[in-house]
Amino acid sequence: QVQLVESGGGSVQAGGSLRLSCAASGGIISFYDIYWYRQAPGNQRELVASITRGGTIYYADSVKGRFTISKDNAKDSGYLEMNSLNPEDTAVYYCNAYILMSNWRVTGAWGQGTQVTVSP
């Protein structure tokens, strides 16, 4: 069974940067699509960025030009580079991925979430 483990969250001041990682383990052949969501207290979970198997990339308007999504199939990992962070980016960030498994089936999985806190 695939597991996604996120890392890289933390506390930074406004204007700072963080790089989130989403590492997969458990009989993986390759990532297909990767989605990064975030959820701030009292808010619904929102899609921040995504990258498809074919390389099509989406960014929410609120992060365009500041965040960069990528994946590295050789490392079974996905990444979200976040620059010029502001307090409105404070949230728990979740990785969601669809992965081709060693049984040749595509499986969806969620990470446990990683906290990002941006202070003024």
PDB file of C-alpha atoms in Angstrom, residues 26-80:
ATOM      1  CA  GLY A  26       5.425   1.108  -1.200  1.00  0.00           C
ATOM      2  CA  GLY A  27       5.727  -0.616  -4.569  1.00  0.00           C
ATOM      3  CA  ILE A  28       5.737   2.422  -6.809  1.00  0.00           C
ATOM      4  CA  ILE A  29       6.465   2.601 -10.492  1.00  0.00           C
ATOM      5  CA  SER A  30       5.849   6.295 -11.071  1.00  0.00           C
ATOM      6  CA  PHE A  31       3.808   9.318 -10.125  1.00  0.00           C
ATOM      7  CA  TYR A  32       0.960  10.244 -12.387  1.00  0.00           C
ATOM      8  CA  ASP A  33      -0.746  13.394 -11.136  1.00  0.00           C
ATOM      9  CA  ILE A  34       0.248  15.359  -8.026  1.00  0.00           C
ATOM     10  CA  TYR A  35      -1.937  17.903  -6.281  1.00  0.00           C
ATOM     11  CA  TRP A  36      -1.047  20.238  -3.446  1.00  0.00           C
ATOM     12  CA  TYR A  37      -3.931  21.499  -1.308  1.00  0.00           C
ATOM     13  CA  ARG A  38      -4.008  23.723   1.728  1.00  0.00           C
ATOM     14  CA  GLN A  39      -6.485  24.308   4.498  1.00  0.00           C
ATOM     15  CA  ALA A  40      -6.435  27.265   6.841  1.00  0.00           C
ATOM     16  CA  PRO A  41      -8.436  27.237  10.098  1.00  0.00           C
ATOM     17  CA  GLY A  42     -12.102  27.842   9.389  1.00  0.00           C
ATOM     18  CA  ASN A  43     -11.620  27.532   5.635  1.00  0.00           C
ATOM     19  CA  GLN A  44     -12.316  24.810   3.130  1.00  0.00           C
ATOM     20  CA  ARG A  45      -9.466  22.853   1.645  1.00  0.00           C
ATOM     21  CA  GLU A  46      -8.339  24.543  -1.563  1.00  0.00           C
ATOM     22  CA  LEU A  47      -6.264  23.384  -4.491  1.00  0.00           C
ATOM     23  CA  VAL A  48      -3.010  25.302  -4.669  1.00  0.00           C
ATOM     24  CA  ALA A  49      -1.167  23.631  -7.537  1.00  0.00           C
ATOM     25  CA  SER A  50      -1.143  20.486  -9.614  1.00  0.00           C
ATOM     26  CA  ILE A  51       0.982  18.740 -12.196  1.00  0.00           C
ATOM     27  CA  THR A  52      -0.295  15.967 -14.429  1.00  0.00           C
ATOM     28  CA  ARG A  53       1.431  12.931 -15.822  1.00  0.00           C
ATOM     29  CA  GLY A  54       1.839  14.809 -19.089  1.00  0.00           C
ATOM     30  CA  GLY A  55       3.331  17.830 -17.374  1.00  0.00           C
ATOM     31  CA  THR A  56       0.317  20.167 -17.446  1.00  0.00           C
ATOM     32  CA  ILE A  57       0.608  22.554 -14.516  1.00  0.00           C
ATOM     33  CA  TYR A  58      -2.061  24.510 -12.696  1.00  0.00           C
ATOM     34  CA  TYR A  59      -1.669  27.214 -10.065  1.00  0.00           C
ATOM     35  CA  ALA A  60      -4.314  28.982  -8.057  1.00  0.00           C
ATOM     36  CA  ASP A  61      -4.346  32.692  -8.811  1.00  0.00           C
ATOM     37  CA  SER A  62      -3.268  33.453  -5.260  1.00  0.00           C
ATOM     38  CA  VAL A  63       0.069  31.651  -5.696  1.00  0.00           C
ATOM     39  CA  LYS A  64       0.913  32.246  -9.356  1.00  0.00           C
ATOM     40  CA  GLY A  65       4.407  33.574  -9.793  1.00  0.00           C
ATOM     41  CA  ARG A  66       5.372  32.605  -6.238  1.00  0.00           C
ATOM     42  CA  PHE A  67       4.944  28.822  -6.042  1.00  0.00           C
ATOM     43  CA  THR A  68       6.468  26.166  -8.270  1.00  0.00           C
ATOM     44  CA  ILE A  69       5.302  22.556  -8.422  1.00  0.00           C
ATOM     45  CA  SER A  70       7.502  19.744  -9.669  1.00  0.00           C
ATOM     46  CA  LYS A  71       8.006  16.011  -9.436  1.00  0.00           C
ATOM     47  CA  ASP A  72      10.940  13.644  -9.675  1.00  0.00           C
ATOM     48  CA  ASN A  73       9.937  10.109 -10.580  1.00  0.00           C
ATOM     49  CA  ALA A  74      13.474   8.874 -10.015  1.00  0.00           C
ATOM     50  CA  LYS A  75      13.089   9.865  -6.358  1.00  0.00           C
ATOM     51  CA  ASP A  76       9.386   8.988  -6.079  1.00  0.00           C
ATOM     52  CA  SER A  77       8.794  12.521  -4.865  1.00  0.00           C
ATOM     53  CA  GLY A  78       6.854  15.670  -5.559  1.00  0.00           C
ATOM     54  CA  TYR A  79       7.737  19.194  -4.494  1.00  0.00           C
ATOM     55  CA  LEU A  80       6.161  22.588  -3.906  1.00  0.00           C
TER      56      LEU A  80
END
